[in-house]
Amino acid sequence: MSVPFLDLKAHHDPHRAEFLAAIGEVIDCNAFAGGPYVAKFEEEFAVYCEAKHAIAVGNGTDALWLALLGLGVGAGDEVITVPSTFMATAEAITYAGAKPVFVDIDERSCTLDPARLEQAITPRTKAIVPVHLFGQMADMDPIMEIARKHKLYVVEDACQAHGATYKGRKAGSIGHAGAFSFYPGKNLGAFGEGGAVTTNDPVLCRKIQVLRDHGQDKKYYHSVIGWNCRMDGIQGAVLSIKLRTLEQGNAARRAHAKRYDGALAGLPTLRVLPPASYGIPVYHLYVVRVQQRDRVLDALTKRGIGCGIHYPIPVHLQQAYAGLGHGVGSFPVAERCAHEFLSLPMFPELTPEQIAAVVTEVKAVLAA
Ligand SMILES: Cc1ncc(COP(=O)(O)O)c(C=O)c1O
């Protein structure tokens, strides 16, 4: 049996008629850029995230960038984040004019290690961007405590963590802002690009609303220099529909992860990543650590099991950031993980038979 890494068709088919009707409404109202469908989604998403405000934007990279700009991050500032993330986290910092400063991850949670955070803080540090990687939140209490002590802003990169919780609190509701991506494969995915910033701060909310719309306070009155980061009306309408089944999808992902964890535990060359005790993850990705990862990935692919690597090169070793002067050994945990991480099929509609097939093939490949 072959198993896809992600099956968006299975995800969309049951709601196809509803999606088409909603898109039809947007066409009938000419509500293509921003507009009432986006505003409705913003209200619903803020409620879902237990945040006071949500500002819909063009994608998750915009969300990170505008959150940083809105908090006043700019030239000469340093922003702390992790090397184990998608490139966009660091790009947003660079495009805000600041310098990304990396802190290694904690081996258990694969998120920012609070024990290493304080030593990276300098007089130039302005903000911290913890990344809730694979759908598991970073250890937010010590991060927020250190941020308070040093008067730093915290922007949660929640692009992989829609609905994840930390001690009962939702991703995107703890820091000064949260940034979400609605890239199609995310737990909450649009029919194209989309993103949102969440915040409890009305002043920051207004700043980001103005920045995402060419710096306009009202039409053709530009109080600041902004950019065009508006969300499309069609994405707003589609996301409102999909938001209704996000909890159900997240619960299914957790059940799948539990099944995988049980079946894959105890293998000599593979390690499952148990959830941190402080929260409930949403398994945007189901990732294991495995020796000879590239051989295993290759063999699984040949056997029809869709796999991925998130991410093969940590950000500090990317060519684009060669100028920061890091080398191999700078962030050893992130580097080790980059060699061992393997993402197995994970999506809500995955069946027990498909999981069993993945497990059988993984065991066969490891035994070969
Ligand atoms: C951790 C993380 N940050 C930021 C982003 C950027 O989001 P987008 O692709 O919507 O710009 C992503 C998306 O893949 C992500 O996974």
PDB file of N, CA and C in Angstrom, residues 98 134 162 171 298:
ATOM      1  N   ALA A  98      16.562  43.884  11.241  1.00  0.00           N
ATOM      2  CA  ALA A  98      17.305  43.447  12.419  1.00  0.00           C
ATOM      3  C   ALA A  98      18.203  42.255  12.084  1.00  0.00           C
ATOM      4  N   PHE A 134       6.671  21.885  14.578  1.00  0.00           N
ATOM      5  CA  PHE A 134       5.908  20.657  14.282  1.00  0.00           C
ATOM      6  C   PHE A 134       4.532  20.650  14.965  1.00  0.00           C
ATOM      7  N   HIS A 162      -1.494  25.879  14.957  1.00  0.00           N
ATOM      8  CA  HIS A 162      -2.875  26.355  15.109  1.00  0.00           C
ATOM      9  C   HIS A 162      -3.615  25.477  16.117  1.00  0.00           C
ATOM     10  N   ALA A 171      -1.716  28.741  21.515  1.00  0.00           N
ATOM     11  CA  ALA A 171      -0.625  29.336  20.725  1.00  0.00           C
ATOM     12  C   ALA A 171      -1.103  30.672  20.157  1.00  0.00           C
ATOM     13  N   ASP A 298      15.070   7.397   1.564  1.00  0.00           N
ATOM     14  CA  ASP A 298      15.143   6.904   0.190  1.00  0.00           C
ATOM     15  C   ASP A 298      14.381   5.576   0.039  1.00  0.00           C
TER      16      ASP A 298
END
